[in-house]
Every structure is written in structure tokens, then in C-alpha cells.
Amino acid sequence: MAQTDFSIATWNINSVRLRRGLVERLILDHAPDVICLQETKCQNSEFPSAAFTKLGYHHLAINGQKAYHGVATLSRLPIEEIERREFCQMGDARHVKADILLGERRISVHNFYVPAGGDEPDPAINPKFDHKLKFLDEMEDIRSQGSDNHFSLLLGDLNIAPLPEDVWSHKQLLKVVSHTPVETDGLERLRQSTGWADLVRDFFGADETLFSWWSYRAKDWAASNRGRRLDHIWGSPNISPSLKSVEILSAARGWEKPSDHVPIIARFKL
């Protein structure tokens, strides 16, 4: 079977209707085969499908919600199966799975938007943090699956920066939600127990500092560079050897009216 190029992007867009033009810019500049968006903040009927269809993304898997949350997967390639899971019985739109068809190959893509968890890292007094930890527990049902022609990816805004090299200051953020030990240990335990590989970290290596998010609160995000790697691409073991490149589009944080997250693109030769 001939090798085939495949590319996929993940991006917390922070309102797809407000920042539709930024998604179009990503498409025109980088043309990934599949784009996984999080925090789309609109119902399915309000999703700007027509704009992306004009650019070649004829296949959509959307799980939307009015004003909050929401995930969407845009694909140039056919989608055969779509699944939407509810977590923690909250009614939130935080997951969509799409089976992407690449010739005789199938790639199951799980697109996630994990709860942020609020400000206080104590589940006893902060229901949002409790929700986040329970959400991670339920994600254990999403296991890596792979066979000769079936690959799987789990990606999105997981709202946790797991490693010291994933934050601007490990010491100063140990008690800050997204980098507390209960979260970082929990995410790594989840990843390893369910069989996923951290493709972004595997590509760049253990020692390189990596960020995908910079707060809006910074007057000059680039100068202060107080970032965190909250966005992730995980893969099944059989897709890992096919990974050819990963690009974190840090410059997108400086685009006009940006999201506080930037896209990450992984490219494969399957």
C-alpha cells in the first residue's frame, strides 16, 4: 500500500463565529486535512459551515452549545462515523469523535475540550475543579485503538500543562490550576494507562520548552512569554512512527483579535 500524507490541526478558537477569519487564514496558509476546533461557542445550527465548505472542508462533525464550550472537526476527507459523548452528566458539548477515511485507512479522531477547572485547586470547595478531575476519570474510557489500517488520535484543549517544560515557571505554577500535581499526575496517568503517545512532546523532545497558550491578561504576551502547553495531540502506538513533523504556530497569538491559544499541526506519512 502506497504511503499517503496526512495532516491534522488542533486549535481552541475561542468563538468560531468571532474568529472565523482566523480559521480561514490557517486553511489558506497551512491547509491541514483535518482541523479540530474547541470552544466554538455556538449551536450546531449557527456553525459557519458554508464558509469552510467553500474552502474544501465538506465533511463536518460538530457538537455545539449556545455561548459555551463546543467542539467541531472539519475535514477534507470523508467522515464515516460520528460519536458525541457526554461527560459527568453535565450536558456540556466537550467531545466529538469522527472516523476519517484515508483511502483504505481509517483514523478515529477524538476532539476534546476539557474543563478549565476554575481558580481554586481544591475539589472540596471548588465545584469546577471537582468537575475537571471527574472528567479526566471518565476519559479513561477513551482508549487508544490501532490495527494495520486503523489509527487513532486524541487531541484538543486538555487544559493541563503536564511537564515542567510545559510552563513558564514550574515552581510558581505548582499551585495554579492547569499545573497542580493532582492534574499533571492525573493526565499522565490517564495517557499512559489508556495507551496514548504524546506526539508533540515526542517530536520536540523532553527538554524543549513548549507553549500553546498565553493569557489575555499580559500587556505584551510575546515579551513576557508566560505561556503554558495546554493543547495536545496524542496518538495510538501504530501511528507514532508515521509522525513527520509538528508545528506550534506561535505567531497566531499575535494575529488581529486572536484566540489566547494557537494552532498545533501534526503531519504524518501513513
CSV table of C-alpha atoms in Angstrom, one decimal:
chain,number,residue,atom,x,y,z
A,1,MET,CA,0.0,0.0,0.0
A,2,ALA,CA,1.4,3.4,-1.0
A,3,GLN,CA,2.3,5.9,1.6
A,4,THR,CA,-0.1,8.9,2.0
A,5,ASP,CA,0.5,12.3,3.6
A,6,PHE,CA,-2.0,13.3,6.3
A,7,SER,CA,-2.1,16.4,8.4
A,8,ILE,CA,-4.3,17.5,11.3
A,9,ALA,CA,-4.5,20.7,13.4
A,10,THR,CA,-6.0,21.4,16.8
A,11,TRP,CA,-7.0,24.9,18.0
A,12,ASN,CA,-9.1,26.3,20.8
A,13,ILE,CA,-10.6,29.1,18.7
A,14,ASN,CA,-12.5,30.9,21.5
A,15,SER,CA,-15.6,31.5,19.4
A,16,VAL,CA,-15.6,30.3,15.8
A,17,ARG,CA,-18.1,32.9,14.6
A,18,LEU,CA,-16.0,35.8,16.0
A,19,ARG,CA,-12.7,34.3,14.7
A,20,ARG,CA,-13.9,32.6,11.5
A,21,GLY,CA,-11.4,34.6,9.6
A,22,LEU,CA,-8.5,33.2,11.6
A,23,VAL,CA,-9.6,29.7,10.8
A,24,GLU,CA,-9.7,30.7,7.1
A,25,ARG,CA,-6.2,32.1,7.4
A,26,LEU,CA,-5.0,28.8,8.9
A,27,ILE,CA,-6.6,27.0,6.0
A,28,LEU,CA,-5.1,29.2,3.3
A,29,ASP,CA,-1.6,29.2,4.9
A,30,HIS,CA,-1.3,25.6,6.0
A,31,ALA,CA,-4.1,23.6,4.5
A,32,PRO,CA,-4.4,20.7,7.1
A,33,ASP,CA,-6.5,17.8,6.0
A,34,VAL,CA,-8.4,17.9,9.3
A,35,ILE,CA,-9.0,20.8,11.7
A,36,CYS,CA,-10.2,20.2,15.3
A,37,LEU,CA,-11.6,23.3,16.9
A,38,GLN,CA,-12.6,23.7,20.6
A,39,GLU,CA,-14.6,26.4,22.4
A,40,THR,CA,-16.6,27.1,19.3
A,41,LYS,CA,-19.4,28.7,21.5
A,42,CYS,CA,-22.3,28.2,19.1
A,43,GLN,CA,-25.1,25.8,18.5
A,44,ASN,CA,-24.8,23.4,15.6
A,45,SER,CA,-27.3,25.4,13.5
A,46,GLU,CA,-25.2,28.5,13.9
A,47,PHE,CA,-21.9,27.0,13.0
A,48,PRO,CA,-20.4,28.8,9.9
A,49,SER,CA,-20.2,25.6,7.9
A,50,ALA,CA,-20.7,27.2,4.5
A,51,ALA,CA,-17.5,29.3,4.8
A,52,PHE,CA,-15.4,26.2,5.4
A,53,THR,CA,-17.2,24.1,2.8
A,54,LYS,CA,-16.2,26.8,0.2
A,55,LEU,CA,-12.6,26.1,1.2
A,56,GLY,CA,-12.8,22.4,0.7
A,57,TYR,CA,-13.9,21.1,4.1
A,58,HIS,CA,-17.1,19.3,3.0
A,59,HIS,CA,-17.2,16.9,6.0
A,60,LEU,CA,-18.1,18.2,9.5
A,61,ALA,CA,-18.5,16.6,12.9
A,62,ILE,CA,-20.0,19.2,15.2
A,63,ASN,CA,-21.0,19.1,18.9
A,64,GLY,CA,-22.2,22.7,19.7
A,65,GLN,CA,-23.7,24.5,22.6
A,66,LYS,CA,-25.1,28.0,22.9
A,67,ALA,CA,-22.5,30.5,24.1
A,68,TYR,CA,-20.3,28.0,25.8
A,69,HIS,CA,-17.9,25.1,25.1
A,70,GLY,CA,-18.4,23.3,21.8
A,71,VAL,CA,-16.1,21.2,19.6
A,72,ALA,CA,-16.0,20.8,15.8
A,73,THR,CA,-13.9,18.7,13.4
A,74,LEU,CA,-13.6,19.9,9.8
A,75,SER,CA,-12.3,17.5,7.2
A,76,ARG,CA,-11.3,17.5,3.5
A,77,LEU,CA,-11.6,13.7,3.8
A,78,PRO,CA,-14.7,11.7,4.2
A,79,ILE,CA,-16.1,11.1,7.7
A,80,GLU,CA,-17.9,7.8,8.1
A,81,GLU,CA,-18.9,7.7,11.8
A,82,ILE,CA,-19.6,10.5,14.3
A,83,GLU,CA,-20.0,10.0,18.0
A,84,ARG,CA,-20.7,12.6,20.7
A,85,ARG,CA,-20.1,11.6,24.4
A,86,GLU,CA,-21.4,13.4,27.4
A,87,PHE,CA,-19.2,13.5,30.4
A,88,CYS,CA,-20.1,13.9,34.1
A,89,GLN,CA,-23.8,14.2,33.2
A,90,MET,CA,-23.3,18.0,32.8
A,91,GLY,CA,-24.9,18.4,29.3
A,92,ASP,CA,-21.7,20.1,28.1
A,93,ALA,CA,-20.6,19.8,24.5
A,94,ARG,CA,-16.9,18.8,25.0
A,95,HIS,CA,-16.3,15.8,22.8
A,96,VAL,CA,-16.8,14.6,19.3
A,97,LYS,CA,-15.3,11.6,17.6
A,98,ALA,CA,-15.0,11.3,13.8
A,99,ASP,CA,-13.7,8.4,11.8
A,100,ILE,CA,-11.7,9.9,9.0
A,101,LEU,CA,-11.3,7.8,5.8
A,102,LEU,CA,-7.9,8.0,4.1
A,103,GLY,CA,-8.2,5.5,1.2
A,104,GLU,CA,-8.3,2.1,2.8
A,105,ARG,CA,-7.2,3.5,6.2
A,106,ARG,CA,-9.3,4.8,9.0
A,107,ILE,CA,-8.3,7.4,11.6
A,108,SER,CA,-10.5,7.7,14.7
A,109,VAL,CA,-10.1,11.3,15.9
A,110,HIS,CA,-11.3,12.3,19.4
A,111,ASN,CA,-11.7,16.0,19.7
A,112,PHE,CA,-11.8,17.2,23.3
A,113,TYR,CA,-12.3,20.4,25.3
A,114,VAL,CA,-11.5,19.5,29.0
A,115,PRO,CA,-13.0,21.8,31.6
A,116,ALA,CA,-10.6,24.6,32.8
A,117,GLY,CA,-11.3,24.0,36.5
A,118,GLY,CA,-11.7,27.5,37.9
A,119,ASP,CA,-9.2,29.3,40.1
A,120,GLU,CA,-9.0,27.2,43.3
A,121,PRO,CA,-7.3,23.8,43.0
A,122,ASP,CA,-9.4,22.2,45.7
A,123,PRO,CA,-12.3,19.9,44.7
A,124,ALA,CA,-13.8,20.2,48.2
A,125,ILE,CA,-14.5,23.9,47.8
A,126,ASN,CA,-14.4,24.4,44.0
A,127,PRO,CA,-17.1,22.5,42.0
A,128,LYS,CA,-15.4,23.5,38.7
A,129,PHE,CA,-12.1,21.8,39.8
A,130,ASP,CA,-14.0,18.8,41.0
A,131,HIS,CA,-15.7,18.6,37.6
A,132,LYS,CA,-12.4,18.7,35.9
A,133,LEU,CA,-10.9,15.8,37.9
A,134,LYS,CA,-14.0,13.7,37.4
A,135,PHE,CA,-13.9,14.5,33.7
A,136,LEU,CA,-10.4,13.1,33.5
A,137,ASP,CA,-11.5,10.0,35.3
A,138,GLU,CA,-14.2,9.4,32.7
A,139,MET,CA,-11.8,9.9,29.9
A,140,GLU,CA,-10.3,6.6,30.8
A,141,ASP,CA,-13.0,5.0,28.6
A,142,ILE,CA,-11.3,6.6,25.5
A,143,ARG,CA,-8.6,4.1,24.9
A,144,SER,CA,-6.0,4.1,22.1
A,145,GLN,CA,-7.0,1.7,19.3
A,146,GLY,CA,-5.0,0.6,16.4
A,147,SER,CA,-4.6,-2.1,13.8
A,148,ASP,CA,-2.9,-2.4,10.4
A,149,ASN,CA,-5.2,0.1,8.7
A,150,HIS,CA,-6.8,1.7,11.7
A,151,PHE,CA,-5.2,4.5,13.7
A,152,SER,CA,-6.4,6.8,16.4
A,153,LEU,CA,-5.8,10.3,17.7
A,154,LEU,CA,-6.9,12.2,20.8
A,155,LEU,CA,-6.4,15.9,20.6
A,156,GLY,CA,-7.6,19.2,21.8
A,157,ASP,CA,-7.5,21.7,24.6
A,158,LEU,CA,-6.9,19.4,27.6
A,159,ASN,CA,-6.4,22.4,29.9
A,160,ILE,CA,-3.4,20.8,31.6
A,161,ALA,CA,0.3,21.6,31.1
A,162,PRO,CA,1.8,18.3,32.4
A,163,LEU,CA,5.5,18.8,32.4
A,164,PRO,CA,7.9,21.4,33.9
A,165,GLU,CA,8.9,22.2,30.4
A,166,ASP,CA,5.2,23.0,29.5
A,167,VAL,CA,5.0,26.1,31.7
A,168,TRP,CA,7.0,29.3,32.0
A,169,SER,CA,7.7,28.6,35.7
A,170,HIS,CA,7.2,25.2,37.2
A,171,LYS,CA,7.9,26.4,40.7
A,172,GLN,CA,5.5,29.4,40.5
A,173,LEU,CA,2.7,27.4,38.9
A,174,LEU,CA,2.6,24.3,41.2
A,175,LYS,CA,-0.4,25.7,43.0
A,176,VAL,CA,-2.1,27.2,39.9
A,177,VAL,CA,-4.9,25.3,38.2
A,178,SER,CA,-3.6,23.6,35.0
A,179,HIS,CA,-0.2,22.7,36.5
A,180,THR,CA,-1.0,21.3,40.0
A,181,PRO,CA,0.3,17.9,40.8
A,182,VAL,CA,-3.1,16.3,41.0
A,183,GLU,CA,-3.8,17.5,37.5
A,184,THR,CA,-0.4,16.8,35.9
A,185,ASP,CA,-0.1,13.4,37.6
A,186,GLY,CA,-3.7,12.6,36.6
A,187,LEU,CA,-3.2,13.5,33.0
A,188,GLU,CA,0.0,11.5,32.6
A,189,ARG,CA,-1.6,8.5,34.4
A,190,LEU,CA,-4.6,8.7,32.1
A,191,ARG,CA,-2.4,8.9,29.0
A,192,GLN,CA,-0.2,6.0,29.9
A,193,SER,CA,-3.0,3.8,31.2
A,194,THR,CA,-5.0,4.2,28.0
A,195,GLY,CA,-2.1,3.6,25.6
A,196,TRP,CA,-1.6,7.1,24.1
A,197,ALA,CA,1.7,8.7,23.0
A,198,ASP,CA,2.2,12.4,23.5
A,199,LEU,CA,3.1,13.2,19.9
A,200,VAL,CA,4.0,16.8,20.4
A,201,ARG,CA,6.4,16.1,23.2
A,202,ASP,CA,7.8,13.1,21.5
A,203,PHE,CA,8.6,15.1,18.4
A,204,PHE,CA,10.3,18.1,20.2
A,205,GLY,CA,12.0,16.0,22.9
A,206,ALA,CA,11.9,16.2,26.7
A,207,ASP,CA,13.9,19.3,27.3
A,208,GLU,CA,12.4,21.9,24.9
A,209,THR,CA,10.1,24.4,26.4
A,210,LEU,CA,6.8,24.4,24.6
A,211,PHE,CA,3.7,26.7,24.9
A,212,SER,CA,0.4,26.8,23.1
A,213,TRP,CA,-1.5,29.4,25.3
A,214,TRP,CA,-0.7,32.9,26.5
A,215,SER,CA,-3.1,34.8,28.8
A,216,TYR,CA,-5.0,37.8,27.6
A,217,ARG,CA,-4.0,39.5,30.8
A,218,ALA,CA,-0.5,40.1,29.7
A,219,LYS,CA,0.1,43.5,28.2
A,220,ASP,CA,2.7,42.1,25.8
A,221,TRP,CA,2.3,38.3,25.6
A,222,ALA,CA,5.4,37.9,23.5
A,223,ALA,CA,7.7,39.9,25.7
A,224,SER,CA,6.6,38.3,29.0
A,225,ASN,CA,6.2,34.9,27.3
A,226,ARG,CA,4.4,33.4,30.3
A,227,GLY,CA,2.9,30.5,28.4
A,228,ARG,CA,1.6,27.0,29.0
A,229,ARG,CA,1.2,24.0,26.8
A,230,LEU,CA,-2.5,23.3,27.3
A,231,ASP,CA,-3.2,21.9,23.8
A,232,HIS,CA,-2.2,18.3,22.9
A,233,ILE,CA,-2.1,15.7,20.2
A,234,TRP,CA,-1.9,12.1,21.3
A,235,GLY,CA,-1.7,9.1,19.0
A,236,SER,CA,-2.0,5.4,19.1
A,237,PRO,CA,1.3,3.5,19.1
A,238,ASN,CA,0.9,2.4,15.5
A,239,ILE,CA,0.6,6.0,14.2
A,240,SER,CA,3.6,7.3,16.2
A,241,PRO,CA,6.3,6.0,13.7
A,242,SER,CA,4.5,7.8,10.9
A,243,LEU,CA,4.8,11.2,12.5
A,244,LYS,CA,6.9,13.5,10.3
A,245,SER,CA,6.6,17.0,11.9
A,246,VAL,CA,4.8,19.0,14.5
A,247,GLU,CA,4.4,22.8,14.2
A,248,ILE,CA,3.2,25.1,17.0
A,249,LEU,CA,2.0,28.3,15.3
A,250,SER,CA,3.1,30.7,18.0
A,251,ALA,CA,2.8,33.7,15.6
A,252,ALA,CA,-1.0,33.2,15.6
A,253,ARG,CA,-1.2,34.6,19.1
A,254,GLY,CA,-0.2,37.9,17.5
A,255,TRP,CA,-2.9,37.9,14.8
A,256,GLU,CA,-5.6,40.5,14.9
A,257,LYS,CA,-8.2,39.7,17.6
A,258,PRO,CA,-6.5,36.4,18.4
A,259,SER,CA,-7.5,33.4,20.5
A,260,ASP,CA,-5.4,33.0,23.6
A,261,HIS,CA,-4.5,29.6,22.2
A,262,VAL,CA,-2.5,28.9,19.0
A,263,PRO,CA,-2.9,26.0,16.5
A,264,ILE,CA,-0.7,22.9,16.5
A,265,ILE,CA,-0.3,21.0,13.3
A,266,ALA,CA,0.9,17.4,13.1
A,267,ARG,CA,1.9,15.9,9.8
A,268,PHE,CA,2.2,12.1,9.0
A,269,LYS,CA,3.2,9.8,6.2
A,270,LEU,CA,0.9,6.8,6.6
